[in-house]
Structures are given as C-alpha cells and as structure tokens.
C-alpha cells in the first residue's frame, strides 16, 4: 500500500489522517478476506494434525494386521553355549529336545609353505589354476612366471567362485607363507575341488618340510628332514640337544607341540642316517625322519632344530549332525531353519551327552503391549476428531472443523470398524468387546487387561483373527496361502471348469478365470479387477468340479490399516483432497487480496491527488483573501 502525505500548510487541515481513515473504510473487504484466509489456515492446520494422528494409528494397526505381526513367539534354549534359538509367528508352542553331535564345517585347504608373498612366483610358466566348490561352475585363474602368492589370492577372491583365499604366516623359520582356501558355505556338498594346478603350490599331498637349525646353535653342521608323513595334524616337530658332543654321541629329545611338552631326554642319538622321531608321550611314529651332517662345531646342550609337517586338509567339509526328539539328521549349515517349522536353530558347539531343551511359547506380553499401543493411538486420533465437534458455550467457540461432513464421516467409519463384529469370523471371539476391549460413553477404548490376558491364554490364534487378515478353505484339496489389501473380505466359490480354475462371489452369478498357475506348485491368484484380486491359493487338483470355498476375513487392525491408507495417502487420500481444496481457496483469497491491494494503492493515490488539488485551491483563495484585506486597509 502506498504511503502519501498532503501538506496542510494552507488549510491547516491534517489531510494525511483523513486519507488514512478513508483507506481503513476502503480496506474492509481485504480485512474480511484476510479473516476468511485465517479461518482456512486453521482448518488446514487441523486437517494436517488429524492426518498425523491417523498416520500414527495406521502405524500401530500395521503392527497387528497380519499373523506374522500379531502372533509373536518367544523361544528359549536351556544351554546357549550349545545352541540358541529364535521363532517366527508360524512356530507352534511346545518343547523339543535337541542334541548336537557335530557342527557343520566349511572345507578349508592350504598349500605348503612359501618363501614370501609378494616376490617369488608361484608358477614357472603360463598356465591355469582351476577350482570349483561343490556342484558349482569351474573357475579358471590364469597364472604365469610373474604371479606371486598375493596375485593368486587376489585373482581367486575377485572371481567370486564360492570360496575365499587368504595368506597365513605361520612364523616358520623357512617358507612361512601359506595360501589357504576356505569354502564360503559349510557342509559336505560344498567341498573344494582343484581340477587343474599349473602352480608349484601343493594342495593335495601331505608334506614334511625342510628342517631348519636355530640361528643361536653351536652346532654348524647340516640337518635334513625326510620320510612320508602319515599324520593328520599340521604341527612343528621341535628337536633339542640334551647331551652335547660329536655326531653319533650327542643325544636329543622331541616335542610335537612346539615345546609345550616333551618326550624323554636323551631319547634319540644324533646320526648321519635318517632316524624316525616322534614325541612318544603323544603319538605313534608318523613317518618323520631326521639326519645330521657333521660340521666344524659339535652339538651343544640346548641346540634346537625344527621340522614342519603339513596336511593340506586344514578342515574337512562336514555336515552338522543332530537329533531332534531322538530323530537323527544331518544339515549342511549350523543355522538350521527347516527342522522345526517357524524356528531357527543356531548351533554353536557339539556335545552328544548334553541334550538341550528348546521351548517355544506365545509371547502374550509383547502382544498385549502392541494392543495397548494400538488402543492408545486410536483414542488419541478419535479424541482429536471429537474436539472438532465440541462447542464452548461460555466463549462461543468450537473446533475449526465443526460441522465438516467429511470429518464426521471419517469419525463414523473408524468407530464402526472398532465396534462391529468381523464378517466371516466364527468362534468365541469375533468382536473386540469379547476380549476385554470396550468402548466407553465418551467413545474412548478401554482395556480390561485381565480379560485380554485370559482370552490370549484361552485361544491365542482366535484372538489374533479379531485383528489380522485371515483366510481358510473348506476343501481338502485347496490350501489358502495369502491375500493382499486388494482382496475383498468374503466367501468365494472355487471350481475347475475344463482346464481353468475359476472363482466367484459365493452364490453369485459371475465366474472369474484365474490366471495360469504361477509356478510348478500349482499356485493360483485371484483375477485382477475382481473382489478376489490378490488372493493366492494352492491346489494340485485338475479334475473338473466344485472345490468348496475360500473365506477371507479382515480383522480390526487390517480394516483400519486399509481404511486409513485411503484416508491418508499423500496423493489420492481423502484428507489430501480436503487439504488441497482448502489450499486452493487460500490461493484464491491471496489472488483477491493482491488485486484489492493494487486497487487500494490506486484509491489512495486518487485521494491524495484530490486533497492536493483542494489544498492548492484553498491556498489560492487564502492568497486572494489576503490581497483583498490589504486593499481594504489601504482604502481606509
């Protein structure tokens, strides 16, 4: 709005105040429009707050609307050092005895020791290193005279062939680096096979590696290892001189565990002839021989020598072995999901003498907590809606959406879903009030925790169906699998006509053809754009005829979730359109106000011009009056 002043020097009149007062009268239409816009803003804010509350209610309803959400189970193990257990909603409450006889292992093989990991080539010429895991495809790695241990490791890992290559430094005095291959999956069916090996690495044959003398030894002759290793362990033979002297006179003892324990002192006599050695306290002769060659210095007590023996099979491919309720079985993994329905067993250690008790029970505590959160969210949303329709007679005020038909309809929809029994549901529990959840005179829900707990203990599944979506069939050849939010609650007839499976609303006239079976398990889906859309059933039947019915029920949480989705969808929801309508009105008012503001500027400018002309005219008249007065004075 323009701000203008008109000098009142001639007239002595404050024309600016007069113009301001006139403009206040002219601006009354804008004031009315701004008031209307403020009302619309309050309505918009109210809808936005209601939408937020309804979204919170939908979130709580979603946590209860399916069996997998509602039917919480708790599982426990009597010995979590041996196994842990978890359960899904499909698990059946009960107890099981589980004995773990053996854990599953991933196949692991290693090469003999190598001098270094990044300098010495593992192949003398161009070739391939080819492997496979289980029944998987063969993986071929190219090698040549420049390929190092690191190069081969990285190439194997980059091939994504079902195993992982690592380099192990065992700390040996000579050739400490070994390439280790480990299958990614455990079990006998995932054994590693090397079908071609053009490298110098040995993954197949046991070996006795080169003997080494300690650098601090007095003896400066030679030490040589030989023989054929018949053991299964990877270990280091440690030789220590216990009686010094020349070759043939000096004596020694042997350790097979790196010096932790020892055989008898002076058990062996040094010799230039290969001598079979072993730690007689722990093993039988495993084919390891040692021979010495004289040097310039004799043996001294404490001189040490080492011989590494290596078995390429570091860990055999092995299935887990267990017993469940005295039924023996093997599994390729230690994470087992297909023994007890709905349960996962995580095997951690084996102890054939210690059966573990596994218990599954209904998690009523979690379910009651979820139901309580749902009721709280419902009460919060309905309380906010109810506030819109309350009238304060003392202050003559009401909620900004008082009288709004759309909001009233939403209120009635939500109350109806809560209070109505579930269509198609039979049994003792078909409505919330039967499980201790009742509507008070104020429209708020209240939970009788004792009644709810009793109902859950009496029929956990039956209570769940008041909340969740559920399906059942009447014919033994047909199984219900699932349905979606697109599936209408109701009962549907099933028949096979010719080679086509058909559905219809029970007792209706129109049959709908199901699409072709979606997989080899004879799973059929309800036709699109029909009440059965989203329904999935399974049947192996092929003979024409009637196959009973499938009944779909939609519990309170499932109904609310679906209805709230219609209401709160950010693109197509009912509340979105209400907000959009209000925003359009506000945009229209903004445009009207902007147009009127332009007009106000024009009117104010016109008033300013008019009063400026009047002030100028009064100024001239004042000048003439002054001149006439002066003339009269002269004539006197």
XYZ file of C-alpha atoms in Angstrom:
636
model
C 0.000 0.000 0.000
C 1.379 3.391 -0.958
C 2.101 5.920 1.773
C 1.426 9.558 0.805
C 1.138 12.859 2.626
C -0.668 16.066 1.710
C 0.615 19.329 3.176
C -1.983 21.242 5.192
C 0.019 24.438 5.386
C -2.600 26.465 3.565
C -5.696 24.994 5.156
C -4.368 23.872 8.477
C -6.122 20.522 7.916
C -4.316 17.133 8.519
C -5.210 15.617 5.177
C -2.963 12.535 5.848
C -5.099 11.449 8.814
C -8.252 11.936 6.778
C -6.854 9.812 3.921
C -5.760 7.119 6.411
C -9.260 6.963 7.902
C -10.833 6.803 4.462
C -8.472 3.988 3.488
C -9.439 1.980 6.567
C -13.009 2.041 5.269
C -11.850 1.117 1.766
C -9.783 -1.819 3.134
C -12.701 -3.508 4.877
C -13.129 -6.073 2.017
C -9.437 -7.023 2.378
C -9.819 -7.373 6.141
C -12.776 -9.691 5.592
C -10.785 -11.759 3.084
C -7.818 -12.000 5.440
C -10.142 -13.163 8.199
C -11.538 -15.821 5.896
C -7.996 -16.873 4.988
C -7.123 -17.175 8.692
C -10.151 -19.425 9.148
C -8.997 -21.568 6.245
C -5.495 -21.721 7.727
C -6.954 -23.035 10.992
C -8.903 -25.671 9.049
C -5.773 -26.659 7.126
C -3.725 -26.948 10.332
C -6.477 -29.035 11.905
C -6.549 -31.440 8.946
C -2.767 -31.718 8.980
C -2.770 -32.563 12.696
C -5.559 -35.099 12.225
C -3.659 -36.665 9.322
C -0.569 -37.028 11.535
C -2.613 -38.714 14.279
C -4.236 -41.069 11.773
C -0.829 -41.987 10.357
C 0.309 -42.887 13.880
C -2.791 -45.039 14.249
C -2.057 -46.693 10.907
C 1.478 -47.492 12.038
C 0.128 -49.236 15.148
C -2.536 -51.044 13.094
C 0.134 -52.223 10.652
C 2.000 -53.867 13.525
C -1.062 -56.031 14.232
C -2.694 -56.549 10.837
C -1.012 -59.813 9.743
C -0.461 -63.096 11.513
C 3.317 -62.676 11.256
C 2.970 -59.305 13.018
C 0.492 -60.386 15.670
C 1.411 -63.948 16.589
C 4.632 -63.115 18.382
C 6.506 -66.085 19.770
C 9.279 -66.336 22.313
C 11.843 -69.139 22.186
C 14.493 -70.244 24.660
C 17.363 -72.716 24.904
C 18.392 -74.440 28.127
C 22.070 -74.217 27.106
C 23.004 -71.252 24.940
C 26.626 -72.391 24.829
C 25.457 -75.276 22.641
C 22.678 -73.601 20.653
C 20.460 -70.546 20.528
C 17.002 -70.422 19.037
C 14.568 -67.885 17.571
C 10.976 -68.283 16.456
C 8.591 -66.634 13.992
C 4.821 -66.394 14.218
C 4.379 -69.719 12.409
C 6.112 -71.678 15.174
C 3.905 -73.912 17.289
C 4.168 -73.549 21.043
C 5.829 -76.577 22.594
C 9.101 -78.127 23.818
C 11.746 -80.055 21.922
C 14.899 -81.948 22.875
C 17.902 -81.191 20.650
C 21.269 -82.952 20.830
C 24.160 -81.552 18.787
C 26.577 -84.336 17.923
C 28.736 -82.477 15.433
C 28.922 -78.989 13.924
C 28.956 -78.262 10.221
C 32.303 -77.105 8.849
C 33.424 -75.305 5.732
C 36.039 -77.106 3.673
C 39.439 -75.479 4.157
C 42.652 -76.439 2.399
C 46.106 -74.901 2.409
C 49.320 -75.014 0.434
C 52.786 -75.908 1.643
C 54.874 -73.027 2.990
C 56.180 -70.427 0.537
C 59.213 -68.186 0.826
C 57.383 -64.868 0.532
C 54.012 -63.487 -0.510
C 54.887 -60.745 -2.959
C 58.181 -61.583 -4.738
C 58.708 -65.243 -5.578
C 56.489 -66.513 -8.410
C 54.225 -69.490 -7.688
C 54.401 -70.712 -11.319
C 57.326 -71.254 -13.684
C 55.348 -70.688 -16.888
C 51.918 -69.733 -18.204
C 49.013 -71.949 -17.186
C 45.849 -72.056 -15.110
C 44.671 -72.698 -11.604
C 41.145 -74.152 -11.857
C 38.806 -74.918 -8.981
C 35.137 -75.440 -8.148
C 33.085 -75.617 -4.983
C 30.545 -78.413 -4.685
C 28.443 -78.636 -7.823
C 29.264 -75.050 -8.789
C 30.862 -73.955 -12.039
C 34.601 -74.299 -12.510
C 36.606 -71.108 -12.092
C 39.791 -70.734 -14.109
C 42.553 -68.375 -12.948
C 45.406 -67.573 -15.328
C 48.941 -67.761 -13.897
C 52.420 -67.151 -15.318
C 56.032 -66.750 -14.226
C 55.255 -63.388 -12.583
C 52.271 -64.486 -10.469
C 53.012 -64.168 -6.758
C 51.100 -65.583 -3.819
C 49.375 -62.223 -3.369
C 48.461 -62.069 -7.058
C 46.883 -65.522 -6.947
C 44.986 -64.718 -3.759
C 43.514 -61.536 -5.232
C 42.588 -63.226 -8.511
C 40.782 -66.039 -6.687
C 38.843 -63.617 -4.497
C 37.963 -61.455 -7.475
C 36.486 -64.439 -9.311
C 33.635 -64.843 -6.771
C 33.782 -68.605 -7.145
C 32.325 -69.657 -3.813
C 35.498 -69.617 -1.744
C 37.793 -67.116 -0.053
C 41.588 -67.114 -0.345
C 43.794 -65.840 2.475
C 47.530 -65.894 3.205
C 48.660 -67.311 6.529
C 52.063 -66.565 8.049
C 52.794 -69.446 10.434
C 56.046 -67.937 11.708
C 58.221 -70.814 10.491
C 61.926 -70.193 10.077
C 61.669 -71.117 6.410
C 58.774 -70.779 3.980
C 56.235 -69.330 6.439
C 53.592 -68.180 3.943
C 50.712 -70.494 3.045
C 47.737 -69.870 0.730
C 44.541 -71.015 2.437
C 41.285 -71.628 0.531
C 38.011 -71.695 2.514
C 34.587 -72.571 1.080
C 32.064 -69.805 1.675
C 29.359 -72.315 2.622
C 29.672 -75.177 5.083
C 28.687 -78.805 4.562
C 29.888 -81.865 2.705
C 28.212 -80.764 -0.512
C 30.437 -77.670 -0.628
C 33.841 -79.366 -0.832
C 36.605 -77.608 -2.795
C 37.961 -79.399 -5.859
C 41.136 -78.290 -7.675
C 40.864 -79.735 -11.185
C 43.998 -78.137 -12.652
C 47.041 -76.673 -10.941
C 49.858 -75.236 -13.033
C 51.447 -73.625 -9.985
C 54.079 -75.035 -7.654
C 51.660 -74.893 -4.748
C 50.667 -78.237 -3.259
C 47.058 -78.521 -2.048
C 46.729 -82.294 -2.251
C 49.672 -84.116 -0.691
C 50.919 -84.229 2.880
C 54.453 -82.963 3.217
C 57.459 -82.965 5.525
C 59.084 -79.591 5.049
C 62.749 -78.630 5.126
C 64.390 -78.924 8.540
C 65.822 -75.715 9.993
C 68.538 -75.064 12.595
C 68.152 -72.365 15.216
C 70.385 -69.382 14.460
C 71.818 -69.468 18.010
C 73.008 -73.076 17.768
C 76.629 -74.042 18.457
C 76.437 -76.946 16.013
C 77.222 -75.749 12.478
C 76.679 -78.963 10.545
C 73.642 -79.837 8.470
C 70.162 -81.100 9.395
C 67.940 -82.908 6.888
C 64.297 -83.991 7.104
C 62.827 -86.916 5.163
C 60.160 -89.591 5.296
C 56.456 -89.822 4.443
C 54.106 -88.041 6.811
C 51.154 -90.225 7.873
C 49.567 -87.943 10.458
C 46.607 -85.595 10.013
C 47.674 -82.544 12.017
C 49.688 -79.544 10.948
C 52.421 -79.192 13.533
C 56.064 -78.492 14.238
C 58.487 -81.104 15.498
C 60.986 -79.433 17.845
C 64.338 -81.187 18.488
C 66.538 -80.110 21.424
C 70.017 -81.461 22.264
C 70.051 -82.859 25.805
C 73.605 -84.339 25.773
C 76.250 -82.498 23.799
C 79.072 -83.958 21.760
C 80.045 -85.110 18.322
C 77.752 -86.586 15.729
C 76.789 -90.069 16.929
C 77.429 -89.200 20.554
C 75.146 -86.223 21.158
C 71.563 -87.053 22.183
C 68.242 -85.186 21.904
C 64.563 -85.121 22.886
C 61.480 -84.323 20.751
C 58.346 -82.201 21.183
C 55.396 -82.358 18.787
C 53.654 -79.240 20.112
C 56.362 -76.641 19.711
C 57.974 -77.197 23.102
C 54.918 -77.169 25.378
C 55.507 -80.800 26.316
C 58.492 -83.057 25.650
C 59.411 -86.670 25.297
C 62.196 -88.161 27.407
C 65.637 -86.548 27.437
C 68.321 -88.479 25.524
C 65.547 -90.453 23.770
C 67.393 -90.209 20.443
C 71.046 -90.229 19.316
C 72.249 -87.931 16.572
C 73.121 -89.838 13.385
C 74.015 -89.289 9.762
C 71.432 -91.967 8.976
C 67.773 -90.938 8.810
C 66.218 -91.571 12.222
C 62.480 -91.802 12.803
C 61.419 -89.355 15.503
C 58.240 -88.659 17.475
C 57.151 -87.475 20.859
C 56.434 -90.831 22.442
C 54.192 -89.190 25.049
C 51.619 -88.147 22.459
C 51.722 -90.158 19.253
C 52.994 -93.132 17.377
C 55.583 -92.928 14.643
C 54.108 -90.746 11.874
C 56.917 -91.176 9.359
C 59.091 -88.149 10.106
C 62.868 -88.753 9.866
C 65.862 -86.562 10.663
C 69.585 -86.900 9.770
C 72.585 -84.735 10.625
C 75.848 -83.995 8.852
C 78.983 -83.128 10.889
C 80.322 -79.602 10.844
C 83.285 -77.850 12.430
C 81.492 -77.448 15.807
C 79.935 -80.279 17.802
C 76.429 -80.258 19.306
C 75.868 -78.279 22.494
C 73.109 -78.758 25.060
C 70.183 -76.539 24.106
C 70.833 -76.542 20.344
C 67.459 -76.690 18.572
C 66.109 -77.811 15.185
C 62.582 -77.668 13.735
C 60.666 -79.688 11.152
C 57.195 -78.597 9.970
C 54.735 -81.221 8.771
C 51.729 -80.202 6.756
C 48.362 -81.712 5.870
C 46.653 -79.681 3.095
C 43.222 -80.502 4.519
C 43.023 -77.927 7.279
C 39.332 -78.584 7.861
C 37.184 -81.244 6.269
C 33.869 -80.367 4.614
C 31.416 -81.584 7.219
C 27.661 -81.603 7.819
C 26.163 -80.884 11.197
C 24.793 -83.949 12.968
C 21.944 -83.547 15.448
C 18.967 -85.255 16.994
C 15.603 -83.584 17.480
C 13.343 -85.563 19.798
C 15.500 -88.661 19.092
C 15.208 -88.237 15.310
C 18.697 -88.137 13.765
C 19.509 -85.823 10.879
C 22.366 -84.020 9.153
C 22.394 -80.451 7.874
C 24.937 -78.574 5.796
C 24.766 -75.440 7.941
C 24.900 -74.625 11.630
C 21.986 -72.223 11.077
C 19.028 -74.541 10.639
C 15.599 -73.273 9.573
C 13.932 -76.354 8.121
C 13.668 -78.782 11.035
C 11.038 -77.237 13.331
C 8.538 -75.054 11.485
C 8.935 -71.366 12.237
C 12.122 -71.844 14.252
C 15.801 -71.196 13.629
C 18.406 -73.256 15.467
C 21.880 -71.724 15.683
C 24.331 -74.483 16.551
C 27.354 -73.201 18.489
C 29.084 -76.280 19.897
C 28.701 -80.046 19.941
C 28.086 -82.208 22.985
C 26.455 -85.556 22.309
C 25.987 -86.164 26.016
C 24.046 -82.957 26.737
C 20.563 -82.700 25.190
C 19.276 -79.123 25.053
C 15.672 -78.292 25.860
C 14.163 -75.826 23.354
C 10.892 -74.181 24.354
C 8.532 -72.073 22.232
C 5.625 -70.151 23.742
C 3.179 -67.441 22.761
C 4.603 -64.018 23.575
C 1.468 -62.651 25.235
C 3.398 -59.851 26.933
C 4.546 -58.363 23.623
C 1.087 -58.832 22.071
C -0.619 -57.072 24.984
C 1.867 -54.215 24.744
C 1.223 -53.891 20.990
C -2.544 -53.919 21.556
C -2.166 -51.259 24.267
C -0.183 -49.042 21.872
C -2.874 -49.567 19.229
C -5.672 -48.579 21.627
C -3.724 -45.513 22.774
C -3.202 -44.387 19.169
C -6.895 -44.932 18.378
C -8.014 -42.921 21.414
C -5.611 -40.116 20.559
C -6.881 -39.869 16.976
C -10.576 -40.062 17.910
C -10.108 -37.573 20.746
C -8.673 -35.025 18.315
C -11.545 -35.598 15.894
C -14.112 -35.281 18.691
C -12.574 -31.954 19.744
C -13.506 -30.507 16.366
C -17.206 -31.000 17.077
C -17.243 -29.647 20.644
C -18.834 -26.243 21.297
C -17.727 -23.944 24.109
C -20.890 -22.019 25.023
C -19.084 -19.800 27.518
C -16.707 -18.457 24.867
C -18.971 -19.144 21.881
C -16.163 -21.127 20.157
C -15.819 -24.513 18.504
C -13.216 -26.503 16.630
C -12.184 -25.203 13.196
C -13.743 -28.275 11.506
C -17.022 -28.192 13.425
C -19.794 -29.334 11.104
C -17.412 -30.719 8.492
C -19.265 -33.628 6.862
C -16.107 -35.362 5.650
C -14.594 -35.421 9.141
C -17.869 -36.644 10.612
C -17.872 -39.467 8.061
C -14.281 -40.380 8.989
C -15.261 -40.471 12.654
C -18.171 -42.800 11.921
C -16.026 -45.075 9.724
C -13.401 -45.574 12.428
C -15.961 -46.143 15.186
C -17.830 -48.648 13.018
C -14.682 -50.693 12.335
C -13.893 -50.810 16.052
C -17.360 -51.780 17.255
C -18.579 -54.170 14.530
C -18.047 -57.941 14.642
C -15.738 -59.387 11.983
C -17.633 -60.686 8.940
C -16.971 -64.362 8.256
C -15.342 -64.986 11.628
C -16.714 -67.733 13.831
C -15.918 -68.931 17.319
C -15.885 -67.334 20.751
C -14.035 -64.198 19.656
C -15.480 -62.108 16.824
C -15.526 -58.574 18.283
C -13.163 -56.526 20.461
C -15.538 -56.342 23.415
C -15.290 -60.140 23.838
C -11.566 -59.903 24.638
C -11.830 -57.047 27.129
C -11.550 -54.031 24.806
C -14.697 -51.935 25.137
C -15.906 -48.523 24.032
C -16.885 -46.120 26.817
C -19.609 -43.484 26.762
C -17.022 -40.940 25.627
C -16.119 -43.062 22.586
C -12.721 -43.994 24.010
C -11.488 -47.582 24.140
C -10.522 -49.142 27.457
C -8.673 -52.427 28.037
C -9.520 -54.873 30.786
C -6.061 -56.438 30.990
C -7.302 -59.448 32.945
C -9.932 -60.289 30.326
C -7.460 -59.737 27.491
C -4.833 -61.929 29.143
C -7.394 -64.676 29.744
C -8.533 -64.539 26.119
C -4.968 -64.789 24.812
C -4.281 -67.743 27.079
C -7.534 -69.413 26.048
C -7.206 -69.016 22.259
C -4.153 -67.073 21.084
C -4.914 -67.665 17.389
C -8.622 -66.921 17.839
C -7.845 -63.534 19.404
C -5.393 -62.774 16.613
C -8.138 -63.115 13.990
C -10.037 -60.209 15.520
C -7.096 -58.067 14.458
C -5.445 -59.719 11.441
C -6.460 -60.718 7.946
C -7.162 -64.436 7.677
C -8.074 -66.998 5.044
C -9.453 -70.534 5.191
C -10.703 -73.153 2.728
C -13.427 -75.802 3.007
C -11.998 -78.410 0.620
C -9.076 -80.681 1.472
C -7.509 -80.270 -1.989
C -7.269 -76.483 -1.715
C -4.975 -74.523 0.606
C -5.122 -70.813 1.396
C -1.739 -69.056 1.079
C -2.227 -65.300 1.381
C -4.161 -62.230 0.303
C -3.446 -58.516 -0.092
C -5.215 -55.245 0.683
C -6.816 -55.538 -2.767
C -8.670 -58.705 -1.721
C -12.209 -58.067 -0.519
C -13.357 -59.860 2.617
C -15.941 -62.508 1.838
C -16.544 -66.110 0.808
C -15.713 -67.284 -2.719
C -16.657 -70.459 -4.550
C -13.899 -72.399 -6.336
C -14.309 -74.763 -9.250
C -12.384 -76.237 -12.139
C -14.112 -75.871 -15.498
C -12.334 -77.595 -18.355
C -8.673 -76.738 -17.718
C -9.407 -73.467 -15.938
C -9.641 -72.740 -12.223
C -12.403 -70.218 -11.512
C -13.622 -68.062 -8.624
C -16.908 -66.303 -7.898
C -18.514 -64.483 -5.003
C -20.260 -67.286 -3.151
C -23.734 -67.763 -4.560
C -23.162 -65.147 -7.250
C -23.643 -65.429 -10.996
C -20.265 -64.329 -12.389
C -17.306 -66.717 -12.524
C -13.797 -65.251 -12.870
C -10.998 -67.183 -14.556
C -7.803 -67.450 -12.508
C -4.571 -66.699 -14.401
C -2.313 -69.627 -15.303
C -0.553 -71.359 -12.427
C 2.315 -69.103 -11.392
C 4.763 -71.909 -10.627
C 5.175 -75.661 -10.532
C 3.490 -75.823 -7.125
C 0.081 -75.071 -8.659
C -0.335 -71.696 -7.016
C -3.223 -69.636 -8.388
C -4.040 -65.975 -7.891
C -7.359 -64.162 -7.948
C -8.093 -62.312 -11.214
C -7.254 -58.622 -11.423
C -10.117 -56.133 -11.116
C -12.209 -58.663 -9.209
C -13.087 -58.979 -5.499
C -10.567 -61.842 -5.373
C -7.622 -59.778 -6.638
C -4.502 -60.501 -4.595
C -5.798 -63.845 -3.288
C -3.360 -66.791 -3.540
C -4.387 -70.424 -3.153
C -2.689 -73.716 -3.908
C -4.209 -76.874 -5.368
C -2.870 -79.841 -7.284
C -6.396 -80.786 -8.367
C -7.088 -80.959 -12.107
C -10.387 -82.842 -12.359
C -13.328 -80.563 -13.287
C -15.766 -79.969 -10.461
C -16.527 -77.880 -7.397
C -13.775 -77.418 -4.805
C -15.561 -75.734 -1.954
C -14.952 -72.197 -0.815
C -12.237 -69.869 0.410
C -13.220 -67.364 3.083
C -11.304 -64.137 3.669
C -11.818 -62.218 6.894
C -10.321 -58.837 7.655
C -9.696 -58.069 11.313
C -9.938 -54.722 13.049
C -6.269 -53.798 12.525
C -6.351 -54.958 8.901
C -9.549 -52.982 8.217
C -8.235 -49.866 9.917
C -4.921 -50.066 8.076
C -6.709 -50.339 4.746
C -9.190 -47.531 5.521
C -6.506 -45.256 6.918
C -4.485 -45.785 3.766
C -7.431 -44.460 1.751
C -7.713 -41.501 4.098
C -4.059 -40.513 4.479
C -2.489 -41.319 1.098
C -0.420 -38.247 0.203
C -1.594 -38.289 -3.423
C -5.079 -39.788 -3.510
C -6.239 -39.796 0.105
C -9.440 -38.177 1.326
C -7.553 -35.821 3.639
C -5.188 -34.853 0.810
C -8.159 -33.647 -1.228
C -9.568 -31.759 1.756
C -6.230 -30.030 2.252
C -5.923 -29.374 -1.463
C -9.383 -27.777 -1.535
C -8.501 -25.520 1.386
C -5.168 -24.573 -0.181
C -6.960 -23.717 -3.442
C -9.359 -21.437 -1.527
C -6.419 -19.794 0.210
C -4.656 -19.283 -3.118
C -7.848 -17.710 -4.498
C -8.076 -15.400 -1.471
C -4.406 -14.457 -1.891
C -5.116 -13.505 -5.503
C -8.215 -11.454 -4.491
C -6.256 -9.708 -1.740
C -3.400 -8.938 -4.142
C -5.876 -7.456 -6.661
C -7.532 -5.372 -3.954
C -4.151 -4.165 -2.696
C -3.444 -2.809 -6.181
C -6.832 -1.117 -6.131
C -6.146 0.329 -2.676
C -2.963 1.914 -3.988
C -4.941 3.467 -6.813
C -7.671 4.763 -4.482
C -5.138 6.203 -2.063
C -3.335 7.887 -4.929
C -6.655 9.373 -6.113
C -7.485 10.670 -2.619
C -4.023 12.170 -2.378
C -4.420 13.927 -5.740
C -7.891 15.237 -4.853
C -6.871 16.649 -1.498
C -3.707 18.095 -3.013
C -5.865 19.994 -5.562
C -8.186 21.130 -2.766
C -5.253 22.310 -0.670
C -3.873 24.232 -3.678
C -7.281 25.822 -4.306
C -7.599 26.794 -0.656
C -4.092 28.211 -0.868
C -5.048 30.440 -3.818
C -8.236 31.528 -2.103
C -6.246 32.377 1.004
C -3.898 34.476 -1.136
C -6.806 36.344 -2.711
C -8.338 36.887 0.703
C -5.085 38.311 1.988
C -4.837 40.646 -1.060
C -8.378 41.926 -0.616
C -7.748 42.511 3.051
C -4.685 44.559 2.232
C -6.639 46.634 -0.290
C -9.391 47.422 2.213
C -6.801 48.512 4.741
C -5.269 50.955 2.202
C -8.604 52.481 1.291
C -9.209 53.314 4.880
